[in-house]
Amino acid sequence: MKMRSVTAMRVAKVGYIVMSLILCALGVCFLVRPDLLAGILAVILGIALLVFGAVKLVGYFSRDLFRLAFQYDLELGVLSVVLGILLLLRPVESLSVLLAALGVAVLADALFKVRIARDARRFGIRPWWVILALALVSGALGVLLLLRPWRSAQVLTALLGVGLLATGALNFAVAVSTVKIVKNQYPDVIESEAYAWKDEVL
């Protein structure tokens, strides 16, 4: 039986790790240089979200071993791509618009990662609690980005930076701990044969 190619899985895992580190770096940049918010950082963030969305879609269709990290990335990938395109086509004109858009993305990603942490625990993956803790922190920051309880632009920009940093760390932890690449991996013929046998019996 022909082995399944692991190229897509490897591309998705490496891409996940690289883009997570880029999000962390952007978060630090927003914290250090908030004055660049409406300029080059917004453009870089749009590109990063667009590329990360594409990576998520590759991961979703790669069918990795545990099927944990990428199981919800069809929705999250599309959301990231759309948000990235919007940021590139229409430069950020208002801090509140950027915060609301990223708040939705950060919160949605965190909620899905909570479910991944639960599934990782059932699989016996030890760092599941790290994923859960980072998901809760990221989710709380997503809510704050949506509610914007502070009016100061500097505080909100700092909050955006922390949110990106937490999201990057969360996705990094998920990619490293739950994506396992097995070189000699067979296609899912067992599942398809089982369903075919069930249909025949019924």
XYZ file of C-alpha atoms in Angstrom:
202
model
C 0.000 0.000 0.000
C 1.338 3.427 -0.941
C 2.353 5.642 1.975
C 0.697 9.026 2.427
C 2.847 12.061 1.673
C 3.715 14.084 4.760
C 4.811 17.173 2.803
C 1.603 19.103 3.521
C 1.791 18.226 7.231
C 5.410 19.364 7.453
C 4.642 22.599 5.584
C 1.683 23.247 7.884
C 3.637 22.549 11.081
C 6.654 24.647 10.096
C 4.359 27.384 8.809
C 2.370 27.327 12.051
C 5.524 27.699 14.130
C 7.032 30.447 11.959
C 3.808 32.465 11.752
C 3.217 32.078 15.499
C 6.654 33.552 16.166
C 5.895 36.376 13.722
C 2.668 37.169 15.596
C 4.649 37.251 18.847
C 7.185 39.604 17.252
C 4.390 41.864 15.980
C 2.888 41.905 19.458
C 6.197 43.100 20.867
C 6.432 45.740 18.117
C 2.969 47.068 18.989
C 4.072 47.306 22.612
C 7.376 49.018 21.854
C 6.345 51.255 18.917
C 2.622 52.021 19.196
C 3.124 55.118 17.018
C 3.557 52.839 13.980
C 0.074 51.350 14.441
C -1.525 53.035 11.444
C 1.550 52.586 9.254
C 3.846 49.736 8.418
C 2.834 47.471 11.327
C -0.771 47.361 10.101
C 0.400 46.322 6.632
C 2.732 43.671 8.063
C -0.078 42.397 10.259
C -2.376 42.116 7.232
C 0.239 40.107 5.343
C 0.865 37.911 8.395
C -2.841 37.140 8.814
C -3.191 36.368 5.115
C -0.236 33.961 5.123
C -1.252 32.396 8.442
C -4.744 31.833 7.075
C -3.261 30.014 4.081
C -1.117 27.907 6.432
C -4.183 27.022 8.475
C -6.013 25.864 5.347
C -3.037 23.705 4.321
C -3.033 22.232 7.813
C -6.742 21.477 7.708
C -6.396 19.423 4.522
C -3.128 17.741 5.555
C -4.834 15.155 7.814
C -2.123 14.912 10.444
C -1.867 11.952 12.817
C -3.826 13.208 15.852
C -6.160 15.539 13.905
C -6.064 18.015 16.798
C -4.216 21.181 15.812
C -5.903 21.697 12.454
C -9.400 20.337 13.004
C -11.030 23.787 13.195
C -8.684 25.589 10.829
C -11.047 25.657 7.879
C -13.122 28.329 9.607
C -10.170 30.061 11.280
C -8.149 29.980 8.072
C -10.907 31.636 6.068
C -11.393 34.237 8.828
C -7.666 35.044 8.896
C -7.471 35.322 5.103
C -10.493 37.647 4.932
C -9.190 39.816 7.765
C -5.727 39.975 6.201
C -7.150 41.000 2.821
C -9.306 43.707 4.418
C -6.313 45.149 6.249
C -4.285 45.221 3.033
C -6.992 46.604 0.758
C -8.169 49.222 3.228
C -5.398 50.584 5.440
C -6.342 50.907 9.072
C -8.150 54.201 9.604
C -9.340 53.693 13.150
C -7.879 51.952 16.152
C -11.334 50.742 17.196
C -11.908 49.010 13.835
C -8.638 47.099 14.098
C -9.274 46.160 17.719
C -12.779 44.862 16.980
C -11.651 42.801 13.987
C -8.705 41.249 15.789
C -10.773 40.779 18.939
C -13.154 38.516 17.016
C -10.259 36.567 15.480
C -8.407 36.179 18.795
C -11.546 35.150 20.689
C -12.630 32.621 18.045
C -9.145 31.097 17.923
C -9.030 30.841 21.714
C -12.429 29.122 21.940
C -11.414 26.496 19.394
C -8.099 25.980 21.179
C -9.974 25.263 24.447
C -11.637 22.333 22.671
C -8.277 21.229 21.298
C -6.863 21.258 24.842
C -9.726 19.056 25.990
C -9.139 16.609 23.143
C -5.379 16.664 23.763
C -5.991 15.620 27.359
C -8.019 12.622 26.181
C -5.171 11.698 23.824
C -2.752 11.741 26.749
C -0.751 14.730 25.475
C 0.900 16.105 28.605
C 1.126 19.823 27.741
C -2.670 20.029 27.284
C -2.891 22.276 30.331
C -0.444 24.745 28.738
C -2.718 24.980 25.699
C -5.747 25.461 27.969
C -4.075 28.167 30.053
C -2.879 30.094 26.996
C -6.310 29.723 25.366
C -8.035 31.192 28.436
C -5.617 34.118 28.581
C -5.939 34.704 24.839
C -9.737 34.501 25.049
C -9.838 37.040 27.872
C -7.686 39.414 25.825
C -9.988 38.892 22.834
C -12.948 39.960 24.958
C -11.068 43.042 26.142
C -10.216 43.921 22.539
C -13.935 43.797 21.722
C -15.161 45.671 24.797
C -12.315 48.243 24.909
C -12.901 49.311 28.534
C -10.069 51.859 28.313
C -10.133 54.965 26.138
C -6.419 55.678 26.011
C -4.965 54.875 22.580
C -1.666 53.829 24.147
C -3.366 51.402 26.519
C -5.462 49.924 23.713
C -2.413 49.568 21.480
C -0.573 47.826 24.306
C -3.575 45.543 24.751
C -3.450 44.720 21.040
C 0.232 43.852 21.369
C -0.395 41.571 24.342
C -3.266 39.928 22.463
C -1.076 39.167 19.449
C 1.666 37.895 21.745
C -0.736 35.552 23.544
C -2.252 34.293 20.283
C 1.194 33.624 18.832
C 2.265 31.737 21.949
C -0.978 29.736 21.915
C -0.610 28.630 18.293
C 3.083 27.846 18.849
C 2.235 25.588 21.788
C -0.466 23.792 19.790
C 1.800 23.200 16.784
C 4.728 21.921 18.840
C 2.765 19.664 21.190
C -0.039 18.211 19.058
C 1.226 17.979 15.468
C 3.003 14.644 15.079
C 4.447 13.737 11.694
C 4.869 10.029 10.983
C 6.852 9.307 7.826
C 5.363 5.885 7.180
C 1.723 6.887 7.454
C -0.928 4.977 5.543
C -4.053 6.570 4.050
C -7.282 6.286 6.000
C -8.396 3.104 4.236
C -9.451 1.477 7.475
C -12.028 4.170 8.169
C -13.407 4.082 4.624
C -13.567 0.286 4.603
C -15.344 0.312 7.960
C -17.972 2.726 6.715
C -18.408 0.702 3.523
C -18.882 -2.508 5.538
C -21.398 -0.749 7.790
C -23.385 0.408 4.764
C -23.430 -3.102 3.372
C -24.705 -4.541 6.657
C -27.462 -1.965 6.874
